[in-house]
mmCIF file of C-alpha atoms in Angstrom:
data_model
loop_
_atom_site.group_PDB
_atom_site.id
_atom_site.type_symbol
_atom_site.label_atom_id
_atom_site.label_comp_id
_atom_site.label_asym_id
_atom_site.label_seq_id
_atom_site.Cartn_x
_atom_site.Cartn_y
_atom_site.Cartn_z
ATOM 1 C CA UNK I 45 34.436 68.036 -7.871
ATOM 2 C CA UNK I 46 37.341 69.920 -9.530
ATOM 3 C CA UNK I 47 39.631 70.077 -6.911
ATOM 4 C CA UNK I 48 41.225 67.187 -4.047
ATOM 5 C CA UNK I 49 41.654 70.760 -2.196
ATOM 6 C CA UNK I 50 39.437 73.213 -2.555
ATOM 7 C CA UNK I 51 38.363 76.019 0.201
ATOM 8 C CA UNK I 52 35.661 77.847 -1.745
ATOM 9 C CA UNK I 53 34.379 77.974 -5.386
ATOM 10 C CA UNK I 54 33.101 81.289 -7.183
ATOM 11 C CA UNK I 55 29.923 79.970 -9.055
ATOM 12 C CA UNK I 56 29.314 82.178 -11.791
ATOM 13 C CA UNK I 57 25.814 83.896 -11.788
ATOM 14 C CA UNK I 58 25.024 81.679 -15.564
ATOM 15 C CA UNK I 59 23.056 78.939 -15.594
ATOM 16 C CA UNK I 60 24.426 75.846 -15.487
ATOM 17 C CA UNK I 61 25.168 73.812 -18.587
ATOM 18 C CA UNK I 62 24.301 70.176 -18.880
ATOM 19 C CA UNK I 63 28.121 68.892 -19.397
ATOM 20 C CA UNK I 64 29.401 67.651 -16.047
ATOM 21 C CA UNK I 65 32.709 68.547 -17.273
ATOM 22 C CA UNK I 66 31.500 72.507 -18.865
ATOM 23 C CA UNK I 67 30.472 72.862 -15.305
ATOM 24 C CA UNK I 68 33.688 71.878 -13.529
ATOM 25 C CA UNK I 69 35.248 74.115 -15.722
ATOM 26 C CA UNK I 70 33.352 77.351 -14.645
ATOM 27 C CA UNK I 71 33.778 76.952 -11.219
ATOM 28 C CA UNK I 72 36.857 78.493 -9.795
ATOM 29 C CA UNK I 73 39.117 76.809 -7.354
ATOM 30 C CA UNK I 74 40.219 79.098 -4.693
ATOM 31 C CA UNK I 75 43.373 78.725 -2.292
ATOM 32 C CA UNK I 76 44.394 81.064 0.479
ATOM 33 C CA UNK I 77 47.726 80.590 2.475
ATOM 34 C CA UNK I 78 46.181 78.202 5.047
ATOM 35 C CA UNK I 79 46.039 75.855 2.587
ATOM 36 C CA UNK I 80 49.479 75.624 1.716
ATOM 37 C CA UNK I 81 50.837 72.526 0.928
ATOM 38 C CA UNK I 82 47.735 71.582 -0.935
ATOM 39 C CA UNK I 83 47.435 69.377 -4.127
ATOM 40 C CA UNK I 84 44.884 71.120 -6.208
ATOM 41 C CA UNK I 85 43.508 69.250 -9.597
ATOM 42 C CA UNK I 86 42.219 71.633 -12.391
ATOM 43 C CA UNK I 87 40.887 70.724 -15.773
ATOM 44 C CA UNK I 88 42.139 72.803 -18.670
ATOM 45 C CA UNK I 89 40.544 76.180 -18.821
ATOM 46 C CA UNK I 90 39.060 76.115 -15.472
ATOM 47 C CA UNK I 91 40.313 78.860 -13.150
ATOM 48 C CA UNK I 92 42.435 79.267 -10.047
ATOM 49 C CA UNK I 93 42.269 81.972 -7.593
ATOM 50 C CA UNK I 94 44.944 82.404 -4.990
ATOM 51 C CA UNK I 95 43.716 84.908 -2.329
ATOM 52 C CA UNK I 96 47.018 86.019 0.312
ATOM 53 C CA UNK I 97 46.606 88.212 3.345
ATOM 54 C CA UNK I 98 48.795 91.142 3.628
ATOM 55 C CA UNK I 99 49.543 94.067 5.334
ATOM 56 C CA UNK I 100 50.910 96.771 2.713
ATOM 57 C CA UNK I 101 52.298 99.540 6.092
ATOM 58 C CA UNK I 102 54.608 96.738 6.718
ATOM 59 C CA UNK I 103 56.171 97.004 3.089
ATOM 60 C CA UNK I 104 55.717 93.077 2.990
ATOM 61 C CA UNK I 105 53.840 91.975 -0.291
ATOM 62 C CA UNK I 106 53.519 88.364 -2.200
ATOM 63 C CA UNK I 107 55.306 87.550 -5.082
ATOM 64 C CA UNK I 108 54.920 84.984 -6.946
ATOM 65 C CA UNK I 109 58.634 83.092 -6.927
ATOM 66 C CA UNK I 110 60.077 82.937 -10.265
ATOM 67 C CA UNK I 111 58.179 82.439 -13.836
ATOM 68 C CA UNK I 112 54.750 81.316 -14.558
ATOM 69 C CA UNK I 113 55.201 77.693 -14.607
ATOM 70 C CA UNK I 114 53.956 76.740 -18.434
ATOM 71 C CA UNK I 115 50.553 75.319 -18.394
ATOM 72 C CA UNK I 116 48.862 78.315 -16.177
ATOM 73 C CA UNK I 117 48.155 81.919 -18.043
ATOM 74 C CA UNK I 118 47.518 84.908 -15.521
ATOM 75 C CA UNK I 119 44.611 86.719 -15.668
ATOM 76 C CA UNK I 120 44.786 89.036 -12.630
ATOM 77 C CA UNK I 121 48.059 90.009 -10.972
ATOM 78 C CA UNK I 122 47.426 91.847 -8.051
ATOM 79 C CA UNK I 123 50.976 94.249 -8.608
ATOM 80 C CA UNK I 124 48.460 95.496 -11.530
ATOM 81 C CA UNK I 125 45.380 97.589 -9.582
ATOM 82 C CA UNK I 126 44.686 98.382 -6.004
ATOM 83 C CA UNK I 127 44.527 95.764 -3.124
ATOM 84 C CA UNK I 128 41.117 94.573 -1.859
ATOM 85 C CA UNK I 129 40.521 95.925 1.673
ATOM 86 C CA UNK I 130 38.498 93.245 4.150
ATOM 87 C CA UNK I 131 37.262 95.672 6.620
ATOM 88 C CA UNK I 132 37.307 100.063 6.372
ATOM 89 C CA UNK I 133 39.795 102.024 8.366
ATOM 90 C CA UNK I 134 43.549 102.441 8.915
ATOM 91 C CA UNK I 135 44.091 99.156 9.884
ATOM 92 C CA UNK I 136 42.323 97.343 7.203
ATOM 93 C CA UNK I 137 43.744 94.328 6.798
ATOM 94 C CA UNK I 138 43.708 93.798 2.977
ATOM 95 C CA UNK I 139 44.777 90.372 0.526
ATOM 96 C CA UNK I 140 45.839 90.122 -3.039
ATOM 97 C CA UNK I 141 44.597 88.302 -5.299
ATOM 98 C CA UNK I 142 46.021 85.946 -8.425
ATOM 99 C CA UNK I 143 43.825 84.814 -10.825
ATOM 100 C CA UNK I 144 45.232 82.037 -13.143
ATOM 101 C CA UNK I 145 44.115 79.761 -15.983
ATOM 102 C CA UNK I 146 44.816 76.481 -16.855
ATOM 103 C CA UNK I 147 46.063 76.477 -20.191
ATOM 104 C CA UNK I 148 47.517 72.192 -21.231
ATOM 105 C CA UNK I 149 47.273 69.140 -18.790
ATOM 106 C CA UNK I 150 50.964 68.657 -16.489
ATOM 107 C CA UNK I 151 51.408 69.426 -13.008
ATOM 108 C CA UNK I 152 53.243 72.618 -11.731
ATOM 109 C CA UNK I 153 53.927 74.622 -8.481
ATOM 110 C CA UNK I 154 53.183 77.589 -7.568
ATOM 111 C CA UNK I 155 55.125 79.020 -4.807
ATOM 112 C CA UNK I 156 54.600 83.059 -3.750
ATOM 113 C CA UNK I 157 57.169 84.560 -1.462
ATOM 114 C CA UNK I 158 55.969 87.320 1.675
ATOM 115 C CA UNK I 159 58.518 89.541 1.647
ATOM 116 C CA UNK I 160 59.904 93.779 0.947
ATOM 117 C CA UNK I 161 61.079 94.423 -2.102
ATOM 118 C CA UNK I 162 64.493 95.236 -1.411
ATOM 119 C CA UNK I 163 65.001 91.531 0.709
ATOM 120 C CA UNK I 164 66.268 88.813 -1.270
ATOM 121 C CA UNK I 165 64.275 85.838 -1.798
ATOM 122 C CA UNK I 166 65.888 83.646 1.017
ATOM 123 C CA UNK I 167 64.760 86.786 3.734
ATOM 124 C CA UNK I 168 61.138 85.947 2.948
ATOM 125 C CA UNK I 169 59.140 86.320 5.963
ATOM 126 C CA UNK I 170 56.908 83.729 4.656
ATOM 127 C CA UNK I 171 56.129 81.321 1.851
ATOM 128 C CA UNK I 172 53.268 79.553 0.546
ATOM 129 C CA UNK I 173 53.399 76.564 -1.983
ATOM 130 C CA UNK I 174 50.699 74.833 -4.072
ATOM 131 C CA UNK I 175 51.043 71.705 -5.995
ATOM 132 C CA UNK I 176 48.387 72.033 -9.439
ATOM 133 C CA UNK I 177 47.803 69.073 -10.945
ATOM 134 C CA UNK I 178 46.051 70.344 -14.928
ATOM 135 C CA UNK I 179 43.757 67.104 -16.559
ATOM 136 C CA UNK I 180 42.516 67.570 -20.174
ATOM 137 C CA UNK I 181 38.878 67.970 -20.410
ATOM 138 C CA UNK I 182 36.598 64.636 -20.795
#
């Protein structure tokens, strides 16, 4: 498997190619807050989605803290469309969503901040930190 962490893949609907390592690279690696902490190993060009839980009437939202370490690209920032409600009604509680590739072997960190937009980083209500190991393809 892809990942020494991983809480759920998104298998695309394609069938499956015959390289072991074309098919680690199609399957996204997913990480939600709970798994914090983790150490996550990607292969270059496989994806990483990082799924946090919000609750946008607070005026809390993630950030992601600082740059885009170099070796990741984004693909989806969730500041960029609507967020994803779980459930309907008032009281939905909704998540955004990163998507990000892995673009040359390292390792990196991602940290994302929970916090309004007019607290300074160190008022953060809550953080979340994940350790991405990239490996070149085989």
């Amino acid at each position: 498997m892809a990942a020494s962490c991983q809480r759920g893949t998104d298998t695309p609907a394609t069938a499956s190619p015959t390289h072991p390592a074309a098919s680690a690279v199609q399957q996204a690696v997913r990480l939600r807050a709970a798994d914090a902490g983790a150490a996550v190993q990607l292969m270059v060009g496989q994806t990483l989605r990082v799924e946090l839980d919000t609750s946008p009437a607070s005026g809390y939202a993630w950030e992601l803290d600082g740059d885009l370490p170099p070796g990741l690209s984004i693909e989806t920032d969730p500041g960029a469309g609507p967020l994803q409600s779980k459930m309907p009604g008032p009281a939905a509680g909704t998540h955004q969503i990163w998507n990000f590739r892995a673009t040359r072997p390292g390792r990196v960190r991602l940290r994302f901040l929970y916090r309004r937009a007019w607290e300074r980083a160190d008022q953060a209500a809550r953080s979340a930190a994940f350790e991405v190991g990239v490996r070149p393809q085989s």
